[in-house]
mmCIF file with all atom_site columns, C-alpha atoms in Angstrom:
data_model
loop_
_atom_site.group_PDB
_atom_site.id
_atom_site.type_symbol
_atom_site.label_atom_id
_atom_site.label_alt_id
_atom_site.label_comp_id
_atom_site.label_asym_id
_atom_site.label_entity_id
_atom_site.label_seq_id
_atom_site.pdbx_PDB_ins_code
_atom_site.Cartn_x
_atom_site.Cartn_y
_atom_site.Cartn_z
_atom_site.occupancy
_atom_site.B_iso_or_equiv
_atom_site.pdbx_formal_charge
_atom_site.auth_seq_id
_atom_site.auth_comp_id
_atom_site.auth_asym_id
_atom_site.auth_atom_id
_atom_site.pdbx_PDB_model_num
ATOM 1   C CA . MET A 1 1   ? 2.476   5.650  19.626  1.00 56.00 ? 4   MET A CA 1
ATOM 2   C CA . SER A 1 2   ? -0.646  7.763  20.075  1.00 77.00 ? 5   SER A CA 1
ATOM 3   C CA . ARG A 1 3   ? -0.384  11.133 18.393  1.00 92.00 ? 6   ARG A CA 1
ATOM 4   C CA . ILE A 1 4   ? -2.819  14.011 18.001  1.00 96.00 ? 7   ILE A CA 1
ATOM 5   C CA . GLY A 1 5   ? -3.072  15.513 14.530  1.00 97.00 ? 8   GLY A CA 1
ATOM 6   C CA . ILE A 1 6   ? -3.996  19.211 14.525  1.00 96.00 ? 9   ILE A CA 1
ATOM 7   C CA . ILE A 1 7   ? -4.907  21.001 11.303  1.00 95.00 ? 10  ILE A CA 1
ATOM 8   C CA . GLY A 1 8   ? -5.617  24.587 10.357  1.00 86.00 ? 11  GLY A CA 1
ATOM 9   C CA . ALA A 1 9   ? -6.216  25.909 6.855   1.00 73.00 ? 12  ALA A CA 1
ATOM 10  C CA . MET A 1 10  ? -4.326  29.191 7.194   1.00 76.00 ? 13  MET A CA 1
ATOM 11  C CA . ASP A 1 11  ? -1.195  30.496 8.885   1.00 83.00 ? 14  ASP A CA 1
ATOM 12  C CA . GLU A 1 12  ? -3.267  32.461 11.376  1.00 76.00 ? 15  GLU A CA 1
ATOM 13  C CA . GLU A 1 13  ? -5.034  29.272 12.430  1.00 72.00 ? 16  GLU A CA 1
ATOM 14  C CA . ILE A 1 14  ? -1.885  27.358 13.385  1.00 86.00 ? 17  ILE A CA 1
ATOM 15  C CA . GLN A 1 15  ? 0.621   30.007 14.462  1.00 88.00 ? 18  GLN A CA 1
ATOM 16  C CA . HIS A 1 16  ? -0.483  30.217 18.108  1.00 87.00 ? 19  HIS A CA 1
ATOM 17  C CA . ILE A 1 17  ? -0.227  26.447 18.472  1.00 89.00 ? 20  ILE A CA 1
ATOM 18  C CA . LEU A 1 18  ? 3.162   26.340 16.768  1.00 92.00 ? 21  LEU A CA 1
ATOM 19  C CA . ASP A 1 19  ? 4.416   29.023 19.140  1.00 92.00 ? 22  ASP A CA 1
ATOM 20  C CA . ALA A 1 20  ? 3.390   26.842 22.087  1.00 90.00 ? 23  ALA A CA 1
ATOM 21  C CA . MET A 1 21  ? 4.915   23.578 20.793  1.00 92.00 ? 24  MET A CA 1
ATOM 22  C CA . LYS A 1 22  ? 8.125   22.171 22.253  1.00 90.00 ? 25  LYS A CA 1
ATOM 23  C CA . ASP A 1 23  ? 11.054  20.475 20.533  1.00 91.00 ? 26  ASP A CA 1
ATOM 24  C CA . TYR A 1 24  ? 9.366   20.264 17.164  1.00 95.00 ? 27  TYR A CA 1
ATOM 25  C CA . GLU A 1 25  ? 10.907  19.353 13.839  1.00 96.00 ? 28  GLU A CA 1
ATOM 26  C CA . GLU A 1 26  ? 9.642   20.202 10.370  1.00 96.00 ? 29  GLU A CA 1
ATOM 27  C CA . LYS A 1 27  ? 8.927   17.601 7.734   1.00 96.00 ? 30  LYS A CA 1
ATOM 28  C CA . ARG A 1 28  ? 7.669   18.192 4.190   1.00 96.00 ? 31  ARG A CA 1
ATOM 29  C CA . LYS A 1 29  ? 5.296   15.978 2.275   1.00 95.00 ? 32  LYS A CA 1
ATOM 30  C CA . ALA A 1 30  ? 3.204   16.818 -0.804  1.00 96.00 ? 33  ALA A CA 1
ATOM 31  C CA . GLY A 1 31  ? 4.157   20.466 -0.413  1.00 93.00 ? 34  GLY A CA 1
ATOM 32  C CA . ILE A 1 32  ? 2.779   20.604 3.145   1.00 94.00 ? 35  ILE A CA 1
ATOM 33  C CA . THR A 1 33  ? 4.940   21.354 6.188   1.00 95.00 ? 36  THR A CA 1
ATOM 34  C CA . PHE A 1 34  ? 4.253   19.135 9.195   1.00 97.00 ? 37  PHE A CA 1
ATOM 35  C CA . TYR A 1 35  ? 5.491   20.181 12.626  1.00 97.00 ? 38  TYR A CA 1
ATOM 36  C CA . VAL A 1 36  ? 6.173   17.135 14.787  1.00 97.00 ? 39  VAL A CA 1
ATOM 37  C CA . GLY A 1 37  ? 6.724   17.735 18.488  1.00 96.00 ? 40  GLY A CA 1
ATOM 38  C CA . THR A 1 38  ? 4.977   18.025 21.833  1.00 94.00 ? 41  THR A CA 1
ATOM 39  C CA . PHE A 1 39  ? 2.155   20.256 23.001  1.00 93.00 ? 42  PHE A CA 1
ATOM 40  C CA . ASN A 1 40  ? 1.075   20.282 26.637  1.00 90.00 ? 43  ASN A CA 1
ATOM 41  C CA . GLY A 1 41  ? 3.039   17.070 27.108  1.00 90.00 ? 44  GLY A CA 1
ATOM 42  C CA . TYR A 1 42  ? 1.383   15.142 24.276  1.00 92.00 ? 45  TYR A CA 1
ATOM 43  C CA . ASP A 1 43  ? 2.859   14.007 20.976  1.00 94.00 ? 46  ASP A CA 1
ATOM 44  C CA . VAL A 1 44  ? 1.304   16.114 18.236  1.00 96.00 ? 47  VAL A CA 1
ATOM 45  C CA . VAL A 1 45  ? 1.768   16.825 14.578  1.00 97.00 ? 48  VAL A CA 1
ATOM 46  C CA . LEU A 1 46  ? 0.552   20.229 13.409  1.00 97.00 ? 49  LEU A CA 1
ATOM 47  C CA . CYS A 1 47  ? 0.051   21.376 9.845   1.00 95.00 ? 50  CYS A CA 1
ATOM 48  C CA . LYS A 1 48  ? -1.507  23.986 7.621   1.00 92.00 ? 51  LYS A CA 1
ATOM 49  C CA . SER A 1 49  ? -3.565  22.112 5.067   1.00 90.00 ? 52  SER A CA 1
ATOM 50  C CA . GLY A 1 50  ? -4.221  24.995 2.724   1.00 86.00 ? 53  GLY A CA 1
ATOM 51  C CA . VAL A 1 51  ? -7.686  26.034 1.627   1.00 91.00 ? 54  VAL A CA 1
ATOM 52  C CA . GLY A 1 52  ? -10.204 23.649 0.085   1.00 93.00 ? 55  GLY A CA 1
ATOM 53  C CA . LYS A 1 53  ? -11.348 20.062 0.261   1.00 95.00 ? 56  LYS A CA 1
ATOM 54  C CA . VAL A 1 54  ? -8.580  18.504 -1.825  1.00 96.00 ? 57  VAL A CA 1
ATOM 55  C CA . ASN A 1 55  ? -5.857  20.111 0.276   1.00 94.00 ? 58  ASN A CA 1
ATOM 56  C CA . ALA A 1 56  ? -7.611  19.032 3.461   1.00 95.00 ? 59  ALA A CA 1
ATOM 57  C CA . SER A 1 57  ? -8.031  15.462 2.200   1.00 97.00 ? 60  SER A CA 1
ATOM 58  C CA . VAL A 1 58  ? -4.389  15.066 1.206   1.00 97.00 ? 61  VAL A CA 1
ATOM 59  C CA . CYS A 1 59  ? -3.222  16.567 4.482   1.00 96.00 ? 62  CYS A CA 1
ATOM 60  C CA . THR A 1 60  ? -5.450  14.295 6.568   1.00 97.00 ? 63  THR A CA 1
ATOM 61  C CA . GLN A 1 61  ? -4.390  11.107 4.807   1.00 98.00 ? 64  GLN A CA 1
ATOM 62  C CA . ILE A 1 62  ? -0.725  12.008 5.260   1.00 97.00 ? 65  ILE A CA 1
ATOM 63  C CA . LEU A 1 63  ? -1.320  12.651 8.967   1.00 97.00 ? 66  LEU A CA 1
ATOM 64  C CA . ILE A 1 64  ? -2.749  9.154  9.252   1.00 97.00 ? 67  ILE A CA 1
ATOM 65  C CA . ASP A 1 65  ? -0.308  7.270  7.016   1.00 96.00 ? 68  ASP A CA 1
ATOM 66  C CA . GLU A 1 66  ? 2.980   9.045  7.618   1.00 95.00 ? 69  GLU A CA 1
ATOM 67  C CA . PHE A 1 67  ? 2.589   10.388 11.163  1.00 96.00 ? 70  PHE A CA 1
ATOM 68  C CA . ALA A 1 68  ? 0.300   7.796  12.774  1.00 95.00 ? 71  ALA A CA 1
ATOM 69  C CA . ALA A 1 69  ? -2.235  10.367 13.952  1.00 96.00 ? 72  ALA A CA 1
ATOM 70  C CA . SER A 1 70  ? -4.773  8.501  16.076  1.00 95.00 ? 73  SER A CA 1
ATOM 71  C CA . ASN A 1 71  ? -7.111  11.478 16.591  1.00 97.00 ? 74  ASN A CA 1
ATOM 72  C CA . ILE A 1 72  ? -7.529  14.565 14.417  1.00 97.00 ? 75  ILE A CA 1
ATOM 73  C CA . VAL A 1 73  ? -8.667  18.057 15.378  1.00 97.00 ? 76  VAL A CA 1
ATOM 74  C CA . PHE A 1 74  ? -9.317  20.720 12.759  1.00 95.00 ? 77  PHE A CA 1
ATOM 75  C CA . THR A 1 75  ? -9.513  24.257 14.047  1.00 90.00 ? 78  THR A CA 1
ATOM 76  C CA . GLY A 1 76  ? -10.144 27.594 12.395  1.00 87.00 ? 79  GLY A CA 1
ATOM 77  C CA . VAL A 1 77  ? -12.729 30.066 11.201  1.00 86.00 ? 80  VAL A CA 1
ATOM 78  C CA . ALA A 1 78  ? -16.029 29.737 9.363   1.00 88.00 ? 81  ALA A CA 1
ATOM 79  C CA . GLY A 1 79  ? -19.017 31.710 8.191   1.00 88.00 ? 82  GLY A CA 1
ATOM 80  C CA . ALA A 1 80  ? -22.182 31.414 10.262  1.00 90.00 ? 83  ALA A CA 1
ATOM 81  C CA . VAL A 1 81  ? -25.192 29.899 8.495   1.00 92.00 ? 84  VAL A CA 1
ATOM 82  C CA . ASN A 1 82  ? -27.503 29.440 11.466  1.00 93.00 ? 85  ASN A CA 1
ATOM 83  C CA . PRO A 1 83  ? -29.101 32.886 11.960  1.00 90.00 ? 86  PRO A CA 1
ATOM 84  C CA . ASP A 1 84  ? -28.724 32.589 15.743  1.00 91.00 ? 87  ASP A CA 1
ATOM 85  C CA . LEU A 1 85  ? -24.931 32.661 15.454  1.00 91.00 ? 88  LEU A CA 1
ATOM 86  C CA . LYS A 1 86  ? -22.881 35.835 15.559  1.00 86.00 ? 89  LYS A CA 1
ATOM 87  C CA . ILE A 1 87  ? -19.236 36.723 15.002  1.00 83.00 ? 90  ILE A CA 1
ATOM 88  C CA . GLY A 1 88  ? -17.045 35.099 17.639  1.00 84.00 ? 91  GLY A CA 1
ATOM 89  C CA . ASP A 1 89  ? -19.460 32.269 18.444  1.00 89.00 ? 92  ASP A CA 1
ATOM 90  C CA . ILE A 1 90  ? -18.109 28.708 18.424  1.00 91.00 ? 93  ILE A CA 1
ATOM 91  C CA . VAL A 1 91  ? -19.443 25.696 16.519  1.00 94.00 ? 94  VAL A CA 1
ATOM 92  C CA . VAL A 1 92  ? -18.217 22.212 17.405  1.00 96.00 ? 95  VAL A CA 1
ATOM 93  C CA . SER A 1 93  ? -19.099 19.627 14.775  1.00 97.00 ? 96  SER A CA 1
ATOM 94  C CA . THR A 1 94  ? -21.704 16.974 15.417  1.00 97.00 ? 97  THR A CA 1
ATOM 95  C CA . ASP A 1 95  ? -21.200 15.941 11.817  1.00 97.00 ? 98  ASP A CA 1
ATOM 96  C CA . CYS A 1 96  ? -20.072 17.322 8.459   1.00 97.00 ? 99  CYS A CA 1
ATOM 97  C CA . VAL A 1 97  ? -21.600 17.392 4.969   1.00 97.00 ? 100 VAL A CA 1
ATOM 98  C CA . GLN A 1 98  ? -20.269 18.551 1.596   1.00 97.00 ? 101 GLN A CA 1
ATOM 99  C CA . HIS A 1 99  ? -22.797 21.170 0.534   1.00 96.00 ? 102 HIS A CA 1
ATOM 100 C CA . ASP A 1 100 ? -21.340 21.416 -2.973  1.00 94.00 ? 103 ASP A CA 1
ATOM 101 C CA . MET A 1 101 ? -21.771 17.700 -3.654  1.00 95.00 ? 104 MET A CA 1
ATOM 102 C CA . ASP A 1 102 ? -24.782 18.171 -5.913  1.00 93.00 ? 105 ASP A CA 1
ATOM 103 C CA . VAL A 1 103 ? -26.005 15.255 -8.010  1.00 95.00 ? 106 VAL A CA 1
ATOM 104 C CA . ARG A 1 104 ? -29.691 16.061 -7.661  1.00 95.00 ? 107 ARG A CA 1
ATOM 105 C CA . ALA A 1 105 ? -30.100 15.847 -11.436 1.00 96.00 ? 108 ALA A CA 1
ATOM 106 C CA . LEU A 1 106 ? -29.594 12.084 -11.121 1.00 95.00 ? 109 LEU A CA 1
ATOM 107 C CA . GLY A 1 107 ? -31.975 11.678 -8.193  1.00 93.00 ? 110 GLY A CA 1
ATOM 108 C CA . PHE A 1 108 ? -29.558 12.011 -5.286  1.00 94.00 ? 111 PHE A CA 1
ATOM 109 C CA . LYS A 1 109 ? -30.084 14.384 -2.383  1.00 95.00 ? 112 LYS A CA 1
ATOM 110 C CA . LEU A 1 110 ? -27.999 17.520 -2.023  1.00 94.00 ? 113 LEU A CA 1
ATOM 111 C CA . GLY A 1 111 ? -24.829 16.567 -0.164  1.00 94.00 ? 114 GLY A CA 1
ATOM 112 C CA . GLU A 1 112 ? -25.209 12.872 -0.949  1.00 93.00 ? 115 GLU A CA 1
ATOM 113 C CA . ILE A 1 113 ? -22.129 11.230 -2.442  1.00 96.00 ? 116 ILE A CA 1
ATOM 114 C CA . PRO A 1 114 ? -23.264 8.840  -5.195  1.00 95.00 ? 117 PRO A CA 1
ATOM 115 C CA . TYR A 1 115 ? -22.695 5.116  -4.706  1.00 94.00 ? 118 TYR A CA 1
ATOM 116 C CA . THR A 1 116 ? -21.218 5.410  -1.225  1.00 93.00 ? 119 THR A CA 1
ATOM 117 C CA . GLU A 1 117 ? -22.725 4.282  2.049   1.00 92.00 ? 120 GLU A CA 1
ATOM 118 C CA . VAL A 1 118 ? -21.867 7.405  4.042   1.00 95.00 ? 121 VAL A CA 1
ATOM 119 C CA . SER A 1 119 ? -22.298 11.062 3.093   1.00 96.00 ? 122 SER A CA 1
ATOM 120 C CA . VAL A 1 120 ? -22.714 12.526 6.581   1.00 97.00 ? 123 VAL A CA 1
ATOM 121 C CA . PHE A 1 121 ? -19.511 12.223 8.580   1.00 98.00 ? 124 PHE A CA 1
ATOM 122 C CA . LYS A 1 122 ? -20.081 12.015 12.302  1.00 98.00 ? 125 LYS A CA 1
ATOM 123 C CA . ALA A 1 123 ? -17.568 13.527 14.702  1.00 98.00 ? 126 ALA A CA 1
ATOM 124 C CA . ASP A 1 124 ? -16.290 11.512 17.634  1.00 97.00 ? 127 ASP A CA 1
ATOM 125 C CA . GLU A 1 125 ? -18.525 12.038 20.670  1.00 96.00 ? 128 GLU A CA 1
ATOM 126 C CA . ARG A 1 126 ? -15.651 12.070 23.156  1.00 95.00 ? 129 ARG A CA 1
ATOM 127 C CA . LEU A 1 127 ? -13.792 14.712 21.168  1.00 96.00 ? 130 LEU A CA 1
ATOM 128 C CA . VAL A 1 128 ? -16.987 16.745 20.757  1.00 96.00 ? 131 VAL A CA 1
ATOM 129 C CA . ASP A 1 129 ? -17.559 16.699 24.521  1.00 95.00 ? 132 ASP A CA 1
ATOM 130 C CA . LEU A 1 130 ? -13.916 17.597 25.131  1.00 95.00 ? 133 LEU A CA 1
ATOM 131 C CA . ALA A 1 131 ? -14.148 20.530 22.713  1.00 94.00 ? 134 ALA A CA 1
ATOM 132 C CA . ILE A 1 132 ? -17.400 21.851 24.173  1.00 94.00 ? 135 ILE A CA 1
ATOM 133 C CA . THR A 1 133 ? -16.077 21.612 27.734  1.00 93.00 ? 136 THR A CA 1
ATOM 134 C CA . ALA A 1 134 ? -12.879 23.400 26.704  1.00 92.00 ? 137 ALA A CA 1
ATOM 135 C CA . SER A 1 135 ? -14.851 26.089 24.888  1.00 90.00 ? 138 SER A CA 1
ATOM 136 C CA . LYS A 1 136 ? -16.958 26.796 27.940  1.00 89.00 ? 139 LYS A CA 1
ATOM 137 C CA . GLU A 1 137 ? -13.809 27.140 30.026  1.00 86.00 ? 140 GLU A CA 1
ATOM 138 C CA . ILE A 1 138 ? -12.238 29.617 27.628  1.00 82.00 ? 141 ILE A CA 1
ATOM 139 C CA . VAL A 1 139 ? -14.993 31.588 25.893  1.00 79.00 ? 142 VAL A CA 1
ATOM 140 C CA . ASP A 1 140 ? -17.383 33.168 28.375  1.00 79.00 ? 143 ASP A CA 1
ATOM 141 C CA . ASP A 1 141 ? -18.986 35.916 26.307  1.00 80.00 ? 144 ASP A CA 1
ATOM 142 C CA . LYS A 1 142 ? -19.913 34.006 23.133  1.00 85.00 ? 145 LYS A CA 1
ATOM 143 C CA . LYS A 1 143 ? -22.358 31.278 22.205  1.00 90.00 ? 146 LYS A CA 1
ATOM 144 C CA . ILE A 1 144 ? -20.972 27.727 22.081  1.00 93.00 ? 147 ILE A CA 1
ATOM 145 C CA . VAL A 1 145 ? -23.001 25.172 20.153  1.00 94.00 ? 148 VAL A CA 1
ATOM 146 C CA . SER A 1 146 ? -22.618 21.779 18.544  1.00 95.00 ? 149 SER A CA 1
ATOM 147 C CA . GLY A 1 147 ? -24.083 21.317 15.099  1.00 96.00 ? 150 GLY A CA 1
ATOM 148 C CA . ARG A 1 148 ? -23.573 20.376 11.491  1.00 97.00 ? 151 ARG A CA 1
ATOM 149 C CA . ILE A 1 149 ? -20.672 21.940 9.626   1.00 97.00 ? 152 ILE A CA 1
ATOM 150 C CA . LEU A 1 150 ? -21.032 22.352 5.873   1.00 97.00 ? 153 LEU A CA 1
ATOM 151 C CA . SER A 1 151 ? -18.029 22.301 3.572   1.00 96.00 ? 154 SER A CA 1
ATOM 152 C CA . GLY A 1 152 ? -17.560 23.250 -0.049  1.00 95.00 ? 155 GLY A CA 1
ATOM 153 C CA . ASP A 1 153 ? -15.051 24.787 -2.399  1.00 93.00 ? 156 ASP A CA 1
ATOM 154 C CA . GLN A 1 154 ? -16.968 28.042 -2.345  1.00 90.00 ? 157 GLN A CA 1
ATOM 155 C CA . PHE A 1 155 ? -16.746 31.224 -0.288  1.00 86.00 ? 158 PHE A CA 1
ATOM 156 C CA . ILE A 1 156 ? -20.384 31.852 0.576   1.00 81.00 ? 159 ILE A CA 1
ATOM 157 C CA . ALA A 1 157 ? -21.366 35.521 0.604   1.00 80.00 ? 160 ALA A CA 1
ATOM 158 C CA . ASP A 1 158 ? -25.000 35.469 -0.516  1.00 81.00 ? 161 ASP A CA 1
ATOM 159 C CA . ARG A 1 159 ? -27.897 35.807 1.922   1.00 85.00 ? 162 ARG A CA 1
ATOM 160 C CA . ASP A 1 160 ? -30.208 33.586 -0.117  1.00 87.00 ? 163 ASP A CA 1
ATOM 161 C CA . LYS A 1 161 ? -27.589 30.819 -0.279  1.00 88.00 ? 164 LYS A CA 1
ATOM 162 C CA . VAL A 1 162 ? -27.038 31.096 3.473   1.00 88.00 ? 165 VAL A CA 1
ATOM 163 C CA . LYS A 1 163 ? -30.762 30.715 4.124   1.00 89.00 ? 166 LYS A CA 1
ATOM 164 C CA . PHE A 1 164 ? -30.930 27.756 1.728   1.00 90.00 ? 167 PHE A CA 1
ATOM 165 C CA . LEU A 1 165 ? -27.997 25.924 3.335   1.00 91.00 ? 168 LEU A CA 1
ATOM 166 C CA . HIS A 1 166 ? -29.454 26.352 6.787   1.00 92.00 ? 169 HIS A CA 1
ATOM 167 C CA . GLU A 1 167 ? -32.938 25.216 5.813   1.00 91.00 ? 170 GLU A CA 1
ATOM 168 C CA . GLU A 1 168 ? -32.003 22.478 3.322   1.00 91.00 ? 171 GLU A CA 1
ATOM 169 C CA . LEU A 1 169 ? -29.033 20.904 5.111   1.00 94.00 ? 172 LEU A CA 1
ATOM 170 C CA . ASN A 1 170 ? -29.523 22.122 8.702   1.00 93.00 ? 173 ASN A CA 1
ATOM 171 C CA . GLY A 1 171 ? -26.104 23.737 8.582   1.00 94.00 ? 174 GLY A CA 1
ATOM 172 C CA . TYR A 1 172 ? -24.695 25.799 11.430  1.00 95.00 ? 175 TYR A CA 1
ATOM 173 C CA . CYS A 1 173 ? -21.719 27.196 9.562   1.00 94.00 ? 176 CYS A CA 1
ATOM 174 C CA . THR A 1 174 ? -19.923 26.871 6.258   1.00 94.00 ? 177 THR A CA 1
ATOM 175 C CA . GLU A 1 175 ? -16.237 26.524 5.427   1.00 93.00 ? 178 GLU A CA 1
ATOM 176 C CA . MET A 1 176 ? -14.012 24.742 2.922   1.00 93.00 ? 179 MET A CA 1
ATOM 177 C CA . GLU A 1 177 ? -12.336 21.778 4.642   1.00 95.00 ? 180 GLU A CA 1
ATOM 178 C CA . GLY A 1 178 ? -14.167 20.078 7.504   1.00 96.00 ? 181 GLY A CA 1
ATOM 179 C CA . ALA A 1 179 ? -16.245 17.510 5.609   1.00 97.00 ? 182 ALA A CA 1
ATOM 180 C CA . ALA A 1 180 ? -13.183 16.433 3.629   1.00 97.00 ? 183 ALA A CA 1
ATOM 181 C CA . VAL A 1 181 ? -11.311 15.835 6.867   1.00 97.00 ? 184 VAL A CA 1
ATOM 182 C CA . GLY A 1 182 ? -14.355 14.009 8.192   1.00 97.00 ? 185 GLY A CA 1
ATOM 183 C CA . GLN A 1 183 ? -14.621 11.778 5.135   1.00 98.00 ? 186 GLN A CA 1
ATOM 184 C CA . VAL A 1 184 ? -10.973 10.757 5.199   1.00 98.00 ? 187 VAL A CA 1
ATOM 185 C CA . CYS A 1 185 ? -11.121 10.102 8.943   1.00 98.00 ? 188 CYS A CA 1
ATOM 186 C CA . SER A 1 186 ? -14.293 8.066  8.490   1.00 97.00 ? 189 SER A CA 1
ATOM 187 C CA . MET A 1 187 ? -12.693 5.985  5.740   1.00 97.00 ? 190 MET A CA 1
ATOM 188 C CA . ASN A 1 188 ? -9.746  5.269  8.058   1.00 97.00 ? 191 ASN A CA 1
ATOM 189 C CA . SER A 1 189 ? -11.767 4.837  11.288  1.00 97.00 ? 192 SER A CA 1
ATOM 190 C CA . ILE A 1 190 ? -9.962  7.775  12.924  1.00 97.00 ? 193 ILE A CA 1
ATOM 191 C CA . PRO A 1 191 ? -11.828 9.904  15.517  1.00 97.00 ? 194 PRO A CA 1
ATOM 192 C CA . PHE A 1 192 ? -12.110 13.568 14.561  1.00 98.00 ? 195 PHE A CA 1
ATOM 193 C CA . VAL A 1 193 ? -13.710 16.844 15.543  1.00 98.00 ? 196 VAL A CA 1
ATOM 194 C CA . ILE A 1 194 ? -13.969 20.196 13.764  1.00 97.00 ? 197 ILE A CA 1
ATOM 195 C CA . ILE A 1 195 ? -13.958 23.403 15.822  1.00 94.00 ? 198 ILE A CA 1
ATOM 196 C CA . ARG A 1 196 ? -14.892 26.641 14.102  1.00 91.00 ? 199 ARG A CA 1
ATOM 197 C CA . SER A 1 197 ? -15.005 30.214 15.373  1.00 87.00 ? 200 SER A CA 1
ATOM 198 C CA . MET A 1 198 ? -17.371 32.452 13.461  1.00 85.00 ? 201 MET A CA 1
ATOM 199 C CA . SER A 1 199 ? -15.370 35.141 11.666  1.00 78.00 ? 202 SER A CA 1
ATOM 200 C CA . ASP A 1 200 ? -18.292 36.381 9.582   1.00 68.00 ? 203 ASP A CA 1
ATOM 201 C CA . GLN A 1 201 ? -21.934 35.679 8.913   1.00 65.00 ? 204 GLN A CA 1
ATOM 202 C CA . ALA A 1 202 ? -21.525 34.431 5.309   1.00 59.00 ? 205 ALA A CA 1
ATOM 203 C CA . ASP A 1 203 ? -24.041 37.015 4.180   1.00 58.00 ? 206 ASP A CA 1
ATOM 204 C CA . GLY A 1 204 ? -22.226 39.465 1.968   1.00 58.00 ? 207 GLY A CA 1
ATOM 205 C CA . SER A 1 205 ? -20.618 41.419 4.796   1.00 56.00 ? 208 SER A CA 1
ATOM 206 C CA . ALA A 1 206 ? -17.598 39.092 4.834   1.00 50.00 ? 209 ALA A CA 1
ATOM 207 C CA . ASP A 1 207 ? -15.526 41.414 2.666   1.00 51.00 ? 210 ASP A CA 1
ATOM 208 C CA . MET A 1 208 ? -15.878 44.022 5.416   1.00 46.00 ? 211 MET A CA 1
ATOM 209 C CA . ASN A 1 209 ? -15.204 41.925 8.498   1.00 57.00 ? 212 ASN A CA 1
ATOM 210 C CA . PHE A 1 210 ? -13.486 38.640 7.568   1.00 63.00 ? 213 PHE A CA 1
ATOM 211 C CA . LEU A 1 211 ? -9.888  39.791 7.904   1.00 67.00 ? 214 LEU A CA 1
ATOM 212 C CA . GLU A 1 212 ? -10.664 41.878 10.956  1.00 67.00 ? 215 GLU A CA 1
ATOM 213 C CA . PHE A 1 213 ? -12.158 38.991 12.886  1.00 69.00 ? 216 PHE A CA 1
ATOM 214 C CA . THR A 1 214 ? -9.958  36.148 11.643  1.00 72.00 ? 217 THR A CA 1
ATOM 215 C CA . LYS A 1 215 ? -7.244  36.980 14.176  1.00 71.00 ? 218 LYS A CA 1
ATOM 216 C CA . LEU A 1 216 ? -9.738  37.096 17.058  1.00 72.00 ? 219 LEU A CA 1
ATOM 217 C CA . ALA A 1 217 ? -11.414 33.860 15.986  1.00 72.00 ? 220 ALA A CA 1
ATOM 218 C CA . SER A 1 218 ? -8.077  32.116 15.503  1.00 74.00 ? 221 SER A CA 1
ATOM 219 C CA . LYS A 1 219 ? -6.978  33.125 18.992  1.00 78.00 ? 222 LYS A CA 1
ATOM 220 C CA . ASN A 1 220 ? -10.178 31.635 20.415  1.00 79.00 ? 223 ASN A CA 1
ATOM 221 C CA . SER A 1 221 ? -9.558  28.446 18.440  1.00 81.00 ? 224 SER A CA 1
ATOM 222 C CA . PHE A 1 222 ? -6.043  28.144 19.818  1.00 83.00 ? 225 PHE A CA 1
ATOM 223 C CA . GLU A 1 223 ? -7.172  28.613 23.406  1.00 87.00 ? 226 GLU A CA 1
ATOM 224 C CA . ILE A 1 224 ? -9.850  25.954 22.986  1.00 90.00 ? 227 ILE A CA 1
ATOM 225 C CA . VAL A 1 225 ? -7.431  23.414 21.484  1.00 90.00 ? 228 VAL A CA 1
ATOM 226 C CA . ASN A 1 226 ? -4.912  24.272 24.180  1.00 89.00 ? 229 ASN A CA 1
ATOM 227 C CA . GLU A 1 227 ? -7.493  23.503 26.881  1.00 91.00 ? 230 GLU A CA 1
ATOM 228 C CA . MET A 1 228 ? -8.566  20.313 25.081  1.00 92.00 ? 231 MET A CA 1
ATOM 229 C CA . VAL A 1 229 ? -5.056  18.924 24.962  1.00 91.00 ? 232 VAL A CA 1
ATOM 230 C CA . LYS A 1 230 ? -4.441  19.798 28.612  1.00 89.00 ? 233 LYS A CA 1
ATOM 231 C CA . ASN A 1 231 ? -7.372  17.516 29.439  1.00 88.00 ? 234 ASN A CA 1
ATOM 232 C CA . TRP A 1 232 ? -6.832  14.950 26.697  1.00 88.00 ? 235 TRP A CA 1
ATOM 233 C CA . ASN A 1 233 ? -5.916  11.930 28.829  1.00 81.00 ? 236 ASN A CA 1
ATOM 234 C CA . LEU A 1 234 ? -5.032  9.727  25.877  1.00 52.00 ? 237 LEU A CA 1
ATOM 235 C CA . ASN A 1 235 ? -5.173  5.997  26.474  1.00 46.00 ? 238 ASN A CA 1
#
């Protein structure tokens, strides 16, 4: 059975999708609730991973092992790192990197995972195209771009760090889960895409606008995923 795995990190990021699901049942594993049902006629399993890379990794592996997810979409909010991005803009992952993987003292590059072949996790091109097309259908007053998503167990709120991440790692936005999802999917040969709506600009103003814009950004994320699944055409 082909099944779409959909992940959000917070309640706000999954609630709209859960409200639109049909005939779902709840299952618990590793403290995570998985909602198994249908969405726009497709078999899906939806879950809230929780914040951070470990939570996202555990959640993703369970989706693959226990629920046979054959494609995984992570949706939610992020802080803009590319200075051209503003609140409400959409970033669809081309690839993902862990910006807090830092073993430069031993001669590795920032973001490079020691003794592994892959440190940059490439999103599936078909899913990227599907997400961009859906975004353009739904969001007509915001910028929609594809680019690198940076992940780390840090809430970035420093202008100098933002500038560094953009220049050093060519990041478009920063969050806490995407690269972990990407790594697990890569290890299991599962296609994935990360879709992030900018809820802040990761520059110190987040404490003023993060909560205010999370609901707006999450609504945009839902509408994009909704449009994606309508046009999924799984084989």
